[in-house]
Amino acid sequence: MLGPVTVNVVLQPAADHPELLAAPTAKALAEHAATLPLPEIQVGAIDPALADTAAFCAEYGVGLDESANCVVVAAKRAGQTTYAACLVLATTRADINGLARRHLGARKISFAPMDEAVELTGMEYGGITPVGLPADWPILIDAAVAAAPRVVVGSGIRGSKLWLPGLALTLLPGAEVLPGLGMVPGAPATQ
């Protein structure tokens, strides 16, 4: 079990509170109940206006090194577009144009446009989470996120967040741990 939580959010078992989750997130928790550590996946309601990482962390007492950002990317090669998610700690930025592009075998990669990401995921912008993404999407997870004893990610809506062990994220369909995906800002990209 996760240790005591010292943040200013009331946490509850996520599987018991689908009203605090996007529909795809609630569905994924139900479908993968046998493989995910459900008692350790918790949800807490937050002010939707404070869903963006910096504002959320400042208001609710969560360190940037405990919060992970999930970004949706569109990788293109030979006229085909593949979507993927990249998950890195908020203290880093995803090496989209280097490591992620090469790993996905793309010629070109970019952040998916907001309206596209929202439509394809069934989640709210600013709340997109790896839990409940389309099953055929790769979920690239930085090793630091996977190793975190507890990390905060979106819930699929702006009005709540999920708290879970980083290891739980590696159990999601399509999840791959990709060391070096999270780059410290200002550091050179991987070659």
PDB file of C-alpha atoms in Angstrom:
ATOM      1  CA  MET A   1       0.000   0.000   0.000  1.00  0.00           C
ATOM      2  CA  LEU A   2       1.046   3.586  -0.518  1.00  0.00           C
ATOM      3  CA  GLY A   3       2.186   5.537   2.506  1.00  0.00           C
ATOM      4  CA  PRO A   4       0.166   8.348   4.094  1.00  0.00           C
ATOM      5  CA  VAL A   5      -0.749  11.233   1.855  1.00  0.00           C
ATOM      6  CA  THR A   6       0.183  14.706   3.068  1.00  0.00           C
ATOM      7  CA  VAL A   7      -1.449  16.719   0.301  1.00  0.00           C
ATOM      8  CA  ASN A   8      -4.491  18.932   0.646  1.00  0.00           C
ATOM      9  CA  VAL A   9      -6.831  16.579  -1.274  1.00  0.00           C
ATOM     10  CA  VAL A  10      -9.254  13.951   0.016  1.00  0.00           C
ATOM     11  CA  LEU A  11      -8.309  10.700  -1.698  1.00  0.00           C
ATOM     12  CA  GLN A  12     -10.678   7.808  -2.321  1.00  0.00           C
ATOM     13  CA  PRO A  13     -10.380   4.490  -4.172  1.00  0.00           C
ATOM     14  CA  ALA A  14     -10.661   5.420  -7.856  1.00  0.00           C
ATOM     15  CA  ALA A  15     -12.524   2.249  -8.799  1.00  0.00           C
ATOM     16  CA  ASP A  16     -15.296   3.212  -6.349  1.00  0.00           C
ATOM     17  CA  HIS A  17     -15.736   6.746  -7.735  1.00  0.00           C
ATOM     18  CA  PRO A  18     -16.394   6.682 -11.490  1.00  0.00           C
ATOM     19  CA  GLU A  19     -18.099  10.090 -11.156  1.00  0.00           C
ATOM     20  CA  LEU A  20     -14.603  11.549 -10.626  1.00  0.00           C
ATOM     21  CA  LEU A  21     -13.201   9.927 -13.784  1.00  0.00           C
ATOM     22  CA  ALA A  22     -13.611  10.274 -17.534  1.00  0.00           C
ATOM     23  CA  ALA A  23     -15.678   7.400 -18.951  1.00  0.00           C
ATOM     24  CA  PRO A  24     -12.658   5.750 -20.672  1.00  0.00           C
ATOM     25  CA  THR A  25     -10.669   5.938 -17.414  1.00  0.00           C
ATOM     26  CA  ALA A  26     -13.429   4.331 -15.348  1.00  0.00           C
ATOM     27  CA  LYS A  27     -13.882   1.654 -18.018  1.00  0.00           C
ATOM     28  CA  ALA A  28     -10.133   0.873 -18.069  1.00  0.00           C
ATOM     29  CA  LEU A  29     -10.005   0.484 -14.294  1.00  0.00           C
ATOM     30  CA  ALA A  30     -12.943  -1.944 -14.445  1.00  0.00           C
ATOM     31  CA  GLU A  31     -11.559  -3.901 -17.408  1.00  0.00           C
ATOM     32  CA  HIS A  32      -8.058  -4.251 -15.934  1.00  0.00           C
ATOM     33  CA  ALA A  33      -9.059  -4.847 -12.317  1.00  0.00           C
ATOM     34  CA  ALA A  34      -7.270  -8.214 -12.332  1.00  0.00           C
ATOM     35  CA  THR A  35      -3.899  -6.715 -13.322  1.00  0.00           C
ATOM     36  CA  LEU A  36      -3.924  -3.236 -11.780  1.00  0.00           C
ATOM     37  CA  PRO A  37      -3.365  -2.660  -8.035  1.00  0.00           C
ATOM     38  CA  LEU A  38      -6.796  -1.050  -7.573  1.00  0.00           C
ATOM     39  CA  PRO A  39      -6.510  -0.398  -3.801  1.00  0.00           C
ATOM     40  CA  GLU A  40      -3.453   1.745  -4.516  1.00  0.00           C
ATOM     41  CA  ILE A  41      -5.085   3.784  -7.298  1.00  0.00           C
ATOM     42  CA  GLN A  42      -6.784   6.730  -5.661  1.00  0.00           C
ATOM     43  CA  VAL A  43      -8.665   9.741  -6.967  1.00  0.00           C
ATOM     44  CA  GLY A  44      -9.111  13.181  -5.463  1.00  0.00           C
ATOM     45  CA  ALA A  45     -11.428  15.977  -6.543  1.00  0.00           C
ATOM     46  CA  ILE A  46      -9.738  19.305  -7.347  1.00  0.00           C
ATOM     47  CA  ASP A  47     -10.750  22.714  -8.645  1.00  0.00           C
ATOM     48  CA  PRO A  48     -10.896  22.312 -12.475  1.00  0.00           C
ATOM     49  CA  ALA A  49      -9.431  25.812 -12.866  1.00  0.00           C
ATOM     50  CA  LEU A  50      -6.290  24.498 -11.129  1.00  0.00           C
ATOM     51  CA  ALA A  51      -5.821  21.340 -13.218  1.00  0.00           C
ATOM     52  CA  ASP A  52      -2.718  22.588 -15.032  1.00  0.00           C
ATOM     53  CA  THR A  53       0.384  21.101 -13.414  1.00  0.00           C
ATOM     54  CA  ALA A  54       2.062  24.195 -11.954  1.00  0.00           C
ATOM     55  CA  ALA A  55      -1.159  25.607 -10.502  1.00  0.00           C
ATOM     56  CA  PHE A  56      -2.252  22.207  -9.190  1.00  0.00           C
ATOM     57  CA  CYS A  57       1.075  21.476  -7.493  1.00  0.00           C
ATOM     58  CA  ALA A  58       1.229  24.932  -5.878  1.00  0.00           C
ATOM     59  CA  GLU A  59      -2.346  24.798  -4.575  1.00  0.00           C
ATOM     60  CA  TYR A  60      -2.441  21.198  -3.377  1.00  0.00           C
ATOM     61  CA  GLY A  61       1.078  20.712  -1.982  1.00  0.00           C
ATOM     62  CA  VAL A  62       2.291  18.209  -4.575  1.00  0.00           C
ATOM     63  CA  GLY A  63       5.923  18.387  -5.702  1.00  0.00           C
ATOM     64  CA  LEU A  64       6.630  18.696  -9.418  1.00  0.00           C
ATOM     65  CA  ASP A  65       8.774  15.571  -8.995  1.00  0.00           C
ATOM     66  CA  GLU A  66       5.626  13.702  -7.842  1.00  0.00           C
ATOM     67  CA  SER A  67       3.466  14.840 -10.754  1.00  0.00           C
ATOM     68  CA  ALA A  68       3.609  13.342 -14.247  1.00  0.00           C
ATOM     69  CA  ASN A  69       2.471  14.965 -17.467  1.00  0.00           C
ATOM     70  CA  CYS A  70       0.839  12.922 -20.223  1.00  0.00           C
ATOM     71  CA  VAL A  71       1.114  14.325 -23.733  1.00  0.00           C
ATOM     72  CA  VAL A  72      -0.473  12.907 -26.884  1.00  0.00           C
ATOM     73  CA  VAL A  73       1.738  12.848 -29.957  1.00  0.00           C
ATOM     74  CA  ALA A  74       1.035  12.190 -33.624  1.00  0.00           C
ATOM     75  CA  ALA A  75       3.820  10.249 -35.332  1.00  0.00           C
ATOM     76  CA  LYS A  76       3.823  10.236 -39.137  1.00  0.00           C
ATOM     77  CA  ARG A  77       5.556   7.985 -41.640  1.00  0.00           C
ATOM     78  CA  ALA A  78       4.663   7.174 -45.255  1.00  0.00           C
ATOM     79  CA  GLY A  79       1.303   8.914 -45.051  1.00  0.00           C
ATOM     80  CA  GLN A  80       0.258   6.992 -41.920  1.00  0.00           C
ATOM     81  CA  THR A  81      -0.367   8.664 -38.551  1.00  0.00           C
ATOM     82  CA  THR A  82       0.111   6.765 -35.311  1.00  0.00           C
ATOM     83  CA  TYR A  83      -0.907   8.251 -31.974  1.00  0.00           C
ATOM     84  CA  ALA A  84       0.957   7.631 -28.746  1.00  0.00           C
ATOM     85  CA  ALA A  85       1.183   9.029 -25.244  1.00  0.00           C
ATOM     86  CA  CYS A  86       4.374  10.135 -23.525  1.00  0.00           C
ATOM     87  CA  LEU A  87       4.509  10.290 -19.737  1.00  0.00           C
ATOM     88  CA  VAL A  88       7.272  12.195 -17.939  1.00  0.00           C
ATOM     89  CA  LEU A  89       7.732  13.835 -14.553  1.00  0.00           C
ATOM     90  CA  ALA A  90       6.751  17.504 -14.434  1.00  0.00           C
ATOM     91  CA  THR A  91      10.381  18.400 -13.663  1.00  0.00           C
ATOM     92  CA  THR A  92      11.325  17.267 -17.168  1.00  0.00           C
ATOM     93  CA  ARG A  93      10.093  17.588 -20.715  1.00  0.00           C
ATOM     94  CA  ALA A  94       9.486  14.707 -23.099  1.00  0.00           C
ATOM     95  CA  ASP A  95      12.147  14.093 -25.750  1.00  0.00           C
ATOM     96  CA  ILE A  96       9.498  14.003 -28.463  1.00  0.00           C
ATOM     97  CA  ASN A  97      11.625  14.905 -31.497  1.00  0.00           C
ATOM     98  CA  GLY A  98      14.489  12.586 -30.561  1.00  0.00           C
ATOM     99  CA  LEU A  99      13.856   9.467 -28.527  1.00  0.00           C
ATOM    100  CA  ALA A 100      10.072   9.215 -28.965  1.00  0.00           C
ATOM    101  CA  ARG A 101      10.231   9.830 -32.731  1.00  0.00           C
ATOM    102  CA  ARG A 102      12.931   7.178 -33.228  1.00  0.00           C
ATOM    103  CA  HIS A 103      11.217   4.677 -30.932  1.00  0.00           C
ATOM    104  CA  LEU A 104       7.947   5.024 -32.854  1.00  0.00           C
ATOM    105  CA  GLY A 105       9.760   4.769 -36.214  1.00  0.00           C
ATOM    106  CA  ALA A 106       8.328   8.107 -37.331  1.00  0.00           C
ATOM    107  CA  ARG A 107       9.726  10.468 -39.912  1.00  0.00           C
ATOM    108  CA  LYS A 108       7.893  13.386 -38.287  1.00  0.00           C
ATOM    109  CA  ILE A 109       6.298  13.771 -34.869  1.00  0.00           C
ATOM    110  CA  SER A 110       4.389  16.544 -33.159  1.00  0.00           C
ATOM    111  CA  PHE A 111       2.012  17.159 -30.293  1.00  0.00           C
ATOM    112  CA  ALA A 112      -1.484  16.161 -31.393  1.00  0.00           C
ATOM    113  CA  PRO A 113      -3.761  19.195 -31.816  1.00  0.00           C
ATOM    114  CA  MET A 114      -5.961  19.780 -28.757  1.00  0.00           C
ATOM    115  CA  ASP A 115      -9.278  19.049 -30.490  1.00  0.00           C
ATOM    116  CA  GLU A 116      -7.874  15.861 -32.012  1.00  0.00           C
ATOM    117  CA  ALA A 117      -6.461  14.646 -28.678  1.00  0.00           C
ATOM    118  CA  VAL A 118      -9.769  15.311 -26.912  1.00  0.00           C
ATOM    119  CA  GLU A 119     -11.836  13.581 -29.605  1.00  0.00           C
ATOM    120  CA  LEU A 120      -9.589  10.511 -29.862  1.00  0.00           C
ATOM    121  CA  THR A 121      -9.213   9.980 -26.107  1.00  0.00           C
ATOM    122  CA  GLY A 122     -12.703  10.901 -24.908  1.00  0.00           C
ATOM    123  CA  MET A 123     -10.994  12.958 -22.197  1.00  0.00           C
ATOM    124  CA  GLU A 124     -10.785  16.639 -21.332  1.00  0.00           C
ATOM    125  CA  TYR A 125      -7.798  18.701 -22.391  1.00  0.00           C
ATOM    126  CA  GLY A 126      -5.635  19.250 -19.336  1.00  0.00           C
ATOM    127  CA  GLY A 127      -6.853  16.010 -17.798  1.00  0.00           C
ATOM    128  CA  ILE A 128      -5.691  13.416 -20.342  1.00  0.00           C
ATOM    129  CA  THR A 129      -4.319  10.349 -18.593  1.00  0.00           C
ATOM    130  CA  PRO A 130      -2.677   7.139 -19.786  1.00  0.00           C
ATOM    131  CA  VAL A 131      -5.391   5.182 -17.950  1.00  0.00           C
ATOM    132  CA  GLY A 132      -8.060   4.553 -20.574  1.00  0.00           C
ATOM    133  CA  LEU A 133      -6.293   5.558 -23.768  1.00  0.00           C
ATOM    134  CA  PRO A 134      -7.166   3.627 -26.944  1.00  0.00           C
ATOM    135  CA  ALA A 135      -5.779   0.085 -26.634  1.00  0.00           C
ATOM    136  CA  ASP A 136      -3.676   0.297 -29.800  1.00  0.00           C
ATOM    137  CA  TRP A 137      -1.746   3.386 -28.655  1.00  0.00           C
ATOM    138  CA  PRO A 138       1.783   2.968 -27.344  1.00  0.00           C
ATOM    139  CA  ILE A 139       2.195   4.542 -23.896  1.00  0.00           C
ATOM    140  CA  LEU A 140       5.827   5.599 -23.523  1.00  0.00           C
ATOM    141  CA  ILE A 141       6.755   6.021 -19.862  1.00  0.00           C
ATOM    142  CA  ASP A 142       9.975   7.580 -18.652  1.00  0.00           C
ATOM    143  CA  ALA A 143      11.869   5.289 -16.244  1.00  0.00           C
ATOM    144  CA  ALA A 144      11.645   7.912 -13.466  1.00  0.00           C
ATOM    145  CA  VAL A 145       7.838   7.805 -13.642  1.00  0.00           C
ATOM    146  CA  ALA A 146       7.804   3.988 -13.625  1.00  0.00           C
ATOM    147  CA  ALA A 147      10.086   3.938 -10.559  1.00  0.00           C
ATOM    148  CA  ALA A 148       8.111   6.513  -8.550  1.00  0.00           C
ATOM    149  CA  PRO A 149       6.506   5.088  -5.397  1.00  0.00           C
ATOM    150  CA  ARG A 150       3.538   7.393  -6.024  1.00  0.00           C
ATOM    151  CA  VAL A 151       2.827   9.736  -8.911  1.00  0.00           C
ATOM    152  CA  VAL A 152      -0.061  12.062  -9.719  1.00  0.00           C
ATOM    153  CA  VAL A 153      -1.585  11.984 -13.207  1.00  0.00           C
ATOM    154  CA  GLY A 154      -4.775  13.221 -14.784  1.00  0.00           C
ATOM    155  CA  SER A 155      -8.050  11.358 -14.392  1.00  0.00           C
ATOM    156  CA  GLY A 156      -9.442  12.172 -17.822  1.00  0.00           C
ATOM    157  CA  ILE A 157     -11.292  15.220 -16.476  1.00  0.00           C
ATOM    158  CA  ARG A 158     -10.012  18.530 -15.136  1.00  0.00           C
ATOM    159  CA  GLY A 159     -11.917  18.176 -11.848  1.00  0.00           C
ATOM    160  CA  SER A 160      -9.796  15.383 -10.332  1.00  0.00           C
ATOM    161  CA  LYS A 161      -6.402  13.678 -10.312  1.00  0.00           C
ATOM    162  CA  LEU A 162      -5.234  10.103  -9.871  1.00  0.00           C
ATOM    163  CA  TRP A 163      -2.581   9.066  -7.329  1.00  0.00           C
ATOM    164  CA  LEU A 164      -0.967   5.702  -8.072  1.00  0.00           C
ATOM    165  CA  PRO A 165       2.334   3.818  -7.966  1.00  0.00           C
ATOM    166  CA  GLY A 166       4.459   4.389 -11.063  1.00  0.00           C
ATOM    167  CA  LEU A 167       4.640   0.631 -11.471  1.00  0.00           C
ATOM    168  CA  ALA A 168       0.857   0.526 -12.031  1.00  0.00           C
ATOM    169  CA  LEU A 169       1.295   2.637 -15.164  1.00  0.00           C
ATOM    170  CA  THR A 170       3.651   0.020 -16.631  1.00  0.00           C
ATOM    171  CA  LEU A 171       0.834  -2.554 -16.373  1.00  0.00           C
ATOM    172  CA  LEU A 172      -1.434  -0.655 -18.770  1.00  0.00           C
ATOM    173  CA  PRO A 173      -1.982  -2.095 -22.265  1.00  0.00           C
ATOM    174  CA  GLY A 174       0.615  -0.703 -24.662  1.00  0.00           C
ATOM    175  CA  ALA A 175       2.861   0.603 -21.869  1.00  0.00           C
ATOM    176  CA  GLU A 176       6.596   0.664 -22.505  1.00  0.00           C
ATOM    177  CA  VAL A 177       9.257   2.041 -20.169  1.00  0.00           C
ATOM    178  CA  LEU A 178      11.584   4.251 -22.181  1.00  0.00           C
ATOM    179  CA  PRO A 179      14.608   5.408 -20.142  1.00  0.00           C
ATOM    180  CA  GLY A 180      15.678   8.928 -21.056  1.00  0.00           C
ATOM    181  CA  LEU A 181      12.268  10.027 -22.356  1.00  0.00           C
ATOM    182  CA  GLY A 182      12.107  12.733 -19.700  1.00  0.00           C
ATOM    183  CA  MET A 183      14.819  15.289 -20.326  1.00  0.00           C
ATOM    184  CA  VAL A 184      15.863  17.928 -17.834  1.00  0.00           C
ATOM    185  CA  PRO A 185      15.041  21.315 -19.422  1.00  0.00           C
ATOM    186  CA  GLY A 186      18.122  22.748 -21.068  1.00  0.00           C
ATOM    187  CA  ALA A 187      19.866  19.369 -21.343  1.00  0.00           C
ATOM    188  CA  PRO A 188      20.876  18.168 -24.806  1.00  0.00           C
ATOM    189  CA  ALA A 189      18.498  15.766 -26.529  1.00  0.00           C
ATOM    190  CA  THR A 190      19.484  12.143 -26.965  1.00  0.00           C
ATOM    191  CA  GLN A 191      21.122  11.279 -30.250  1.00  0.00           C
TER     192      GLN A 191
END
